[in-house]
Amino acid sequence: NYWNALAFTINVIVVFGAQSQHLKLLGMKDNATLSKKYQTLITPSGYAFAIWGIIYFAEFGFIIAQLFFPATTNTNFFVTDIVGYNFIYACFAQSVWSICFGYEYITASFICMIAILGSLLPIVYKILFTRTTTANNVDRDDYSWLWNEFPMEIHCGWIMAASLVNMNVLLVSYHVSSKVQIISAYITLGIILFCGTFFSVFLTFFSGRISSHKEFSFVIPCVMAWASIAISKELNSPNELIVTNFSPDIINSI
């Protein structure tokens, strides 16, 4: 529990510190500047990143719950049997990503992003598929879901989308052709649609959870919808780089 709290604290300091104007003196650039520099066809509108506020607030609640209300929120079981060390790994990888991306080590940042995703996916897998004991199910309620499962699911969902964006940024950094970027954008949107459909349809109707109000699988589909809407919003008023490299028909079709 204390290691989770420490990892989360370090992650917050590094991630928000990386956006500080003072670090420009050290050659690090903020995310907004780099998003414009490496603009892709599936770069979401800036407001989409406000979801990080929800993610960090939810994870702060998870940290508080595991430290001070473990019995009330069933957090002990969740931390030991569901999360393990994966949350620590995710926090570490995200901290390293902030540094790599800030210094424009795009390939390294993509590797870090995949590492974050690789740390969060096992947690979500266990949330959705692990059958807890009868005793644990008795103690579970909507508050337990809010403080334990929701933070991990929304974080994982956004990292799924962010990984796809990072992949397209990587292609732009290597100056690939417009044709390759278009193909990658369509593949990305297809993956987003697949992930949203998979989690909303398959996990709801085929995992036997539709009858239980305590089992939720709508978080990741909602995150995918949030990302898709933000991508569409950005393309409604594309920046100069996109307008220069792609025809209006391509922009409108995406």
mmCIF file of C-alpha atoms in Angstrom:
data_model
loop_
_atom_site.group_PDB
_atom_site.id
_atom_site.type_symbol
_atom_site.label_atom_id
_atom_site.label_comp_id
_atom_site.label_asym_id
_atom_site.label_seq_id
_atom_site.Cartn_x
_atom_site.Cartn_y
_atom_site.Cartn_z
ATOM 1 C CA ASN A 1 0.000 0.000 0.000
ATOM 2 C CA TYR A 2 2.757 2.434 0.906
ATOM 3 C CA TRP A 3 4.708 1.594 -2.232
ATOM 4 C CA ASN A 4 1.615 2.340 -4.318
ATOM 5 C CA ALA A 5 1.281 5.698 -2.566
ATOM 6 C CA LEU A 6 4.950 6.521 -3.115
ATOM 7 C CA ALA A 7 4.842 5.521 -6.784
ATOM 8 C CA PHE A 8 1.711 7.613 -7.345
ATOM 9 C CA THR A 9 3.267 10.644 -5.640
ATOM 10 C CA ILE A 10 6.440 10.418 -7.723
ATOM 11 C CA ASN A 11 4.360 10.003 -10.866
ATOM 12 C CA VAL A 12 2.311 13.133 -10.137
ATOM 13 C CA ILE A 13 5.425 15.186 -9.378
ATOM 14 C CA VAL A 14 7.250 14.082 -12.530
ATOM 15 C CA VAL A 15 4.280 14.300 -14.902
ATOM 16 C CA PHE A 16 3.114 17.734 -13.779
ATOM 17 C CA GLY A 17 6.664 18.915 -13.258
ATOM 18 C CA ALA A 18 7.439 18.044 -16.867
ATOM 19 C CA GLN A 19 4.860 20.631 -17.937
ATOM 20 C CA SER A 20 6.522 23.363 -15.875
ATOM 21 C CA GLN A 21 7.819 26.401 -17.704
ATOM 22 C CA HIS A 22 11.017 26.198 -15.657
ATOM 23 C CA LEU A 23 12.040 22.937 -17.341
ATOM 24 C CA LYS A 24 12.249 24.707 -20.687
ATOM 25 C CA LEU A 25 15.587 25.976 -19.429
ATOM 26 C CA LEU A 26 16.724 22.337 -19.404
ATOM 27 C CA GLY A 27 15.563 21.770 -22.953
ATOM 28 C CA MET A 28 12.344 19.937 -22.121
ATOM 29 C CA LYS A 29 9.183 20.829 -24.040
ATOM 30 C CA ASP A 30 5.632 20.556 -22.773
ATOM 31 C CA ASN A 31 3.050 18.203 -24.238
ATOM 32 C CA ALA A 32 1.007 20.948 -25.907
ATOM 33 C CA THR A 33 4.026 22.196 -27.860
ATOM 34 C CA LEU A 34 5.002 18.710 -28.981
ATOM 35 C CA SER A 35 1.440 17.786 -29.922
ATOM 36 C CA LYS A 36 1.422 20.677 -32.384
ATOM 37 C CA LYS A 37 4.866 19.785 -33.701
ATOM 38 C CA TYR A 38 3.956 16.124 -34.251
ATOM 39 C CA GLN A 39 0.358 16.673 -35.291
ATOM 40 C CA THR A 40 -1.342 13.552 -36.653
ATOM 41 C CA LEU A 41 -4.683 12.796 -38.235
ATOM 42 C CA ILE A 42 -5.877 11.270 -34.984
ATOM 43 C CA THR A 43 -4.491 13.821 -32.535
ATOM 44 C CA PRO A 44 -7.436 14.667 -30.258
ATOM 45 C CA SER A 45 -8.535 18.177 -29.426
ATOM 46 C CA GLY A 46 -6.789 19.679 -26.427
ATOM 47 C CA TYR A 47 -9.820 19.433 -24.156
ATOM 48 C CA ALA A 48 -9.620 15.623 -24.343
ATOM 49 C CA PHE A 49 -6.595 15.620 -22.062
ATOM 50 C CA ALA A 50 -8.739 17.017 -19.264
ATOM 51 C CA ILE A 51 -9.539 13.370 -18.607
ATOM 52 C CA TRP A 52 -6.216 13.217 -16.777
ATOM 53 C CA GLY A 53 -7.819 15.286 -14.038
ATOM 54 C CA ILE A 54 -10.411 12.555 -13.529
ATOM 55 C CA ILE A 55 -7.763 9.830 -13.700
ATOM 56 C CA TYR A 56 -5.496 11.398 -11.107
ATOM 57 C CA PHE A 57 -8.366 12.331 -8.819
ATOM 58 C CA ALA A 58 -9.728 8.775 -9.007
ATOM 59 C CA GLU A 59 -6.308 7.261 -8.352
ATOM 60 C CA PHE A 60 -5.799 9.634 -5.447
ATOM 61 C CA GLY A 61 -9.044 8.251 -4.048
ATOM 62 C CA PHE A 62 -7.694 4.738 -4.554
ATOM 63 C CA ILE A 63 -4.544 5.632 -2.606
ATOM 64 C CA ILE A 64 -6.541 7.193 0.232
ATOM 65 C CA ALA A 65 -8.901 4.207 0.344
ATOM 66 C CA GLN A 66 -6.128 1.633 0.554
ATOM 67 C CA LEU A 67 -4.279 3.571 3.253
ATOM 68 C CA PHE A 68 -7.133 4.645 5.504
ATOM 69 C CA PHE A 69 -10.271 2.653 4.591
ATOM 70 C CA PRO A 70 -9.083 -0.778 3.434
ATOM 71 C CA ALA A 71 -11.830 -2.707 5.214
ATOM 72 C CA THR A 72 -14.670 -0.410 4.162
ATOM 73 C CA THR A 73 -13.726 -0.401 0.482
ATOM 74 C CA ASN A 74 -12.433 -3.996 0.272
ATOM 75 C CA THR A 75 -9.134 -2.530 -0.903
ATOM 76 C CA ASN A 76 -6.835 -5.068 0.746
ATOM 77 C CA PHE A 77 -8.138 -7.851 -1.482
ATOM 78 C CA PHE A 78 -8.062 -5.573 -4.516
ATOM 79 C CA VAL A 79 -4.454 -4.490 -3.935
ATOM 80 C CA THR A 80 -3.047 -7.931 -3.179
ATOM 81 C CA ASP A 81 -5.037 -10.122 -5.588
ATOM 82 C CA ILE A 82 -5.926 -7.769 -8.450
ATOM 83 C CA VAL A 83 -3.372 -4.961 -8.639
ATOM 84 C CA GLY A 84 -0.200 -6.515 -7.265
ATOM 85 C CA TYR A 85 2.847 -4.520 -8.324
ATOM 86 C CA ASN A 86 1.353 -3.491 -11.672
ATOM 87 C CA PHE A 87 0.218 -0.058 -10.496
ATOM 88 C CA ILE A 88 3.770 0.709 -9.358
ATOM 89 C CA TYR A 89 5.106 -0.385 -12.745
ATOM 90 C CA ALA A 90 2.563 1.827 -14.520
ATOM 91 C CA CYS A 91 3.495 4.868 -12.424
ATOM 92 C CA PHE A 92 7.196 4.319 -13.080
ATOM 93 C CA ALA A 93 6.710 3.870 -16.831
ATOM 94 C CA GLN A 94 4.519 6.973 -16.997
ATOM 95 C CA SER A 95 7.146 9.048 -15.213
ATOM 96 C CA VAL A 96 9.804 7.880 -17.658
ATOM 97 C CA TRP A 97 7.447 8.553 -20.569
ATOM 98 C CA SER A 98 7.052 12.189 -19.496
ATOM 99 C CA ILE A 99 10.807 12.678 -19.532
ATOM 100 C CA CYS A 100 11.366 10.858 -22.832
ATOM 101 C CA PHE A 101 8.551 12.675 -24.603
ATOM 102 C CA GLY A 102 9.606 16.030 -23.185
ATOM 103 C CA TYR A 103 13.070 15.577 -24.675
ATOM 104 C CA GLU A 104 11.595 14.274 -27.952
ATOM 105 C CA TYR A 105 12.848 10.727 -27.600
ATOM 106 C CA ILE A 106 9.733 9.624 -29.422
ATOM 107 C CA THR A 107 10.705 5.984 -29.917
ATOM 108 C CA ALA A 108 11.590 5.634 -26.242
ATOM 109 C CA SER A 109 8.345 7.365 -25.264
ATOM 110 C CA PHE A 110 6.366 4.880 -27.352
ATOM 111 C CA ILE A 111 8.104 1.980 -25.616
ATOM 112 C CA CYS A 112 7.231 3.546 -22.259
ATOM 113 C CA MET A 113 3.620 3.983 -23.343
ATOM 114 C CA ILE A 114 3.389 0.307 -24.237
ATOM 115 C CA ALA A 115 4.930 -0.490 -20.847
ATOM 116 C CA ILE A 116 2.200 1.546 -19.123
ATOM 117 C CA LEU A 117 -0.452 -0.305 -21.090
ATOM 118 C CA GLY A 118 1.207 -3.628 -20.350
ATOM 119 C CA SER A 119 1.030 -2.838 -16.644
ATOM 120 C CA LEU A 120 -2.609 -1.749 -16.606
ATOM 121 C CA LEU A 121 -4.096 -4.428 -18.859
ATOM 122 C CA PRO A 122 -3.465 -7.283 -16.388
ATOM 123 C CA ILE A 123 -5.279 -5.281 -13.709
ATOM 124 C CA VAL A 124 -8.311 -4.734 -15.935
ATOM 125 C CA TYR A 125 -8.214 -8.369 -17.029
ATOM 126 C CA LYS A 126 -8.368 -9.514 -13.415
ATOM 127 C CA ILE A 127 -11.093 -6.999 -12.622
ATOM 128 C CA LEU A 128 -13.274 -8.351 -15.406
ATOM 129 C CA PHE A 129 -12.503 -12.049 -15.245
ATOM 130 C CA THR A 130 -11.363 -12.978 -11.757
ATOM 131 C CA ARG A 131 -14.111 -14.609 -9.736
ATOM 132 C CA THR A 132 -13.800 -13.508 -6.135
ATOM 133 C CA THR A 133 -14.932 -15.597 -3.183
ATOM 134 C CA THR A 134 -18.404 -15.318 -1.745
ATOM 135 C CA ALA A 135 -17.043 -13.427 1.247
ATOM 136 C CA ASN A 136 -15.424 -10.822 -0.943
ATOM 137 C CA ASN A 137 -18.545 -10.396 -3.047
ATOM 138 C CA VAL A 138 -20.604 -9.732 0.061
ATOM 139 C CA ASP A 139 -18.370 -6.820 0.967
ATOM 140 C CA ARG A 140 -18.326 -5.299 -2.511
ATOM 141 C CA ASP A 141 -20.540 -2.343 -3.247
ATOM 142 C CA ASP A 142 -20.646 0.599 -5.612
ATOM 143 C CA TYR A 143 -18.242 2.549 -3.408
ATOM 144 C CA SER A 144 -15.750 -0.283 -3.651
ATOM 145 C CA TRP A 145 -16.039 -0.134 -7.438
ATOM 146 C CA LEU A 146 -15.616 3.644 -7.448
ATOM 147 C CA TRP A 147 -12.436 3.675 -5.353
ATOM 148 C CA ASN A 148 -10.839 0.493 -6.693
ATOM 149 C CA GLU A 149 -11.890 -0.579 -10.156
ATOM 150 C CA PHE A 150 -12.922 2.691 -11.788
ATOM 151 C CA PRO A 151 -9.478 4.384 -11.461
ATOM 152 C CA MET A 152 -7.736 1.436 -13.118
ATOM 153 C CA GLU A 153 -10.281 1.071 -15.898
ATOM 154 C CA ILE A 154 -10.367 4.738 -16.894
ATOM 155 C CA HIS A 155 -6.559 4.950 -16.774
ATOM 156 C CA CYS A 156 -6.214 1.824 -18.900
ATOM 157 C CA GLY A 157 -8.833 3.022 -21.379
ATOM 158 C CA TRP A 158 -7.094 6.347 -21.906
ATOM 159 C CA ILE A 159 -3.691 4.698 -22.234
ATOM 160 C CA MET A 160 -5.153 2.449 -24.943
ATOM 161 C CA ALA A 161 -6.104 5.550 -26.910
ATOM 162 C CA ALA A 162 -2.872 7.371 -26.023
ATOM 163 C CA SER A 163 -0.786 4.414 -27.214
ATOM 164 C CA LEU A 164 -2.421 4.641 -30.625
ATOM 165 C CA VAL A 165 -1.808 8.380 -30.785
ATOM 166 C CA ASN A 166 1.804 7.839 -29.701
ATOM 167 C CA MET A 167 2.219 5.283 -32.481
ATOM 168 C CA ASN A 168 1.048 7.823 -35.051
ATOM 169 C CA VAL A 169 3.314 10.472 -33.514
ATOM 170 C CA LEU A 170 6.194 8.031 -33.912
ATOM 171 C CA LEU A 171 5.425 7.697 -37.619
ATOM 172 C CA VAL A 172 5.316 11.470 -38.020
ATOM 173 C CA SER A 173 8.661 11.779 -36.231
ATOM 174 C CA TYR A 174 10.156 9.454 -38.839
ATOM 175 C CA HIS A 175 8.687 11.616 -41.621
ATOM 176 C CA VAL A 176 6.722 8.813 -43.238
ATOM 177 C CA SER A 177 4.627 9.572 -46.293
ATOM 178 C CA SER A 178 1.124 10.989 -46.108
ATOM 179 C CA LYS A 179 -0.216 7.702 -47.473
ATOM 180 C CA VAL A 180 1.276 5.750 -44.568
ATOM 181 C CA GLN A 181 -0.158 8.273 -42.095
ATOM 182 C CA ILE A 182 -3.605 7.913 -43.649
ATOM 183 C CA ILE A 183 -3.471 4.115 -43.444
ATOM 184 C CA SER A 184 -2.288 4.316 -39.846
ATOM 185 C CA ALA A 185 -5.107 6.722 -38.969
ATOM 186 C CA TYR A 186 -7.753 4.374 -40.371
ATOM 187 C CA ILE A 187 -6.212 1.412 -38.545
ATOM 188 C CA THR A 188 -6.175 3.437 -35.339
ATOM 189 C CA LEU A 189 -9.847 4.350 -35.631
ATOM 190 C CA GLY A 190 -10.650 0.714 -36.367
ATOM 191 C CA ILE A 191 -8.855 -0.395 -33.212
ATOM 192 C CA ILE A 192 -10.652 2.244 -31.136
ATOM 193 C CA LEU A 193 -13.999 1.053 -32.506
ATOM 194 C CA PHE A 194 -13.084 -2.581 -31.870
ATOM 195 C CA CYS A 195 -11.979 -1.932 -28.290
ATOM 196 C CA GLY A 196 -15.096 0.047 -27.498
ATOM 197 C CA THR A 197 -17.343 -2.620 -29.014
ATOM 198 C CA PHE A 198 -15.465 -5.479 -27.351
ATOM 199 C CA PHE A 199 -15.690 -4.079 -23.862
ATOM 200 C CA SER A 200 -19.273 -2.871 -24.170
ATOM 201 C CA VAL A 201 -20.815 -5.854 -25.978
ATOM 202 C CA PHE A 202 -18.690 -8.924 -25.308
ATOM 203 C CA LEU A 203 -17.873 -8.287 -21.670
ATOM 204 C CA THR A 204 -21.427 -7.289 -20.880
ATOM 205 C CA PHE A 205 -23.409 -9.996 -22.644
ATOM 206 C CA PHE A 206 -20.993 -12.930 -22.682
ATOM 207 C CA SER A 207 -19.293 -12.703 -19.306
ATOM 208 C CA GLY A 208 -22.505 -13.208 -17.351
ATOM 209 C CA ARG A 209 -22.254 -9.818 -15.691
ATOM 210 C CA ILE A 210 -25.286 -8.149 -17.213
ATOM 211 C CA SER A 211 -27.457 -9.318 -14.332
ATOM 212 C CA SER A 212 -25.275 -7.774 -11.621
ATOM 213 C CA HIS A 213 -25.497 -4.048 -10.891
ATOM 214 C CA LYS A 214 -22.135 -4.273 -9.145
ATOM 215 C CA GLU A 215 -20.216 -5.253 -12.268
ATOM 216 C CA PHE A 216 -19.450 -2.420 -14.683
ATOM 217 C CA SER A 217 -17.824 -2.651 -18.090
ATOM 218 C CA PHE A 218 -18.828 0.680 -19.604
ATOM 219 C CA VAL A 219 -15.774 2.711 -18.535
ATOM 220 C CA ILE A 220 -13.412 1.810 -21.371
ATOM 221 C CA PRO A 221 -16.096 2.193 -24.101
ATOM 222 C CA CYS A 222 -16.883 5.659 -22.731
ATOM 223 C CA VAL A 223 -13.195 6.582 -22.824
ATOM 224 C CA MET A 224 -12.963 5.386 -26.432
ATOM 225 C CA ALA A 225 -16.010 7.479 -27.317
ATOM 226 C CA TRP A 226 -14.416 10.478 -25.579
ATOM 227 C CA ALA A 227 -11.243 10.037 -27.640
ATOM 228 C CA SER A 228 -13.172 9.598 -30.900
ATOM 229 C CA ILE A 229 -15.240 12.736 -30.353
ATOM 230 C CA ALA A 230 -12.094 14.718 -29.521
ATOM 231 C CA ILE A 231 -10.396 13.481 -32.705
ATOM 232 C CA SER A 232 -13.418 14.534 -34.759
ATOM 233 C CA LYS A 233 -13.491 17.918 -33.021
ATOM 234 C CA GLU A 234 -9.830 18.536 -33.829
ATOM 235 C CA LEU A 235 -10.333 17.682 -37.509
ATOM 236 C CA ASN A 236 -13.216 20.142 -37.754
ATOM 237 C CA SER A 237 -10.595 22.881 -37.440
ATOM 238 C CA PRO A 238 -7.333 21.211 -38.500
ATOM 239 C CA ASN A 239 -4.072 23.032 -38.025
ATOM 240 C CA GLU A 240 -1.857 24.195 -40.867
ATOM 241 C CA LEU A 241 0.289 21.053 -40.897
ATOM 242 C CA ILE A 242 -2.715 18.788 -41.475
ATOM 243 C CA VAL A 243 -4.264 21.080 -44.097
ATOM 244 C CA THR A 244 -0.963 21.222 -45.983
ATOM 245 C CA ASN A 245 -0.349 17.466 -46.042
ATOM 246 C CA PHE A 246 -3.852 16.085 -46.519
ATOM 247 C CA SER A 247 -6.760 16.853 -48.817
ATOM 248 C CA PRO A 248 -10.125 18.024 -47.453
ATOM 249 C CA ASP A 249 -11.683 14.721 -48.566
ATOM 250 C CA ILE A 250 -9.252 12.713 -46.450
ATOM 251 C CA ILE A 251 -9.728 14.961 -43.437
ATOM 252 C CA ASN A 252 -13.521 14.813 -43.716
ATOM 253 C CA SER A 253 -13.567 11.044 -44.205
ATOM 254 C CA ILE A 254 -11.608 10.481 -41.017
#
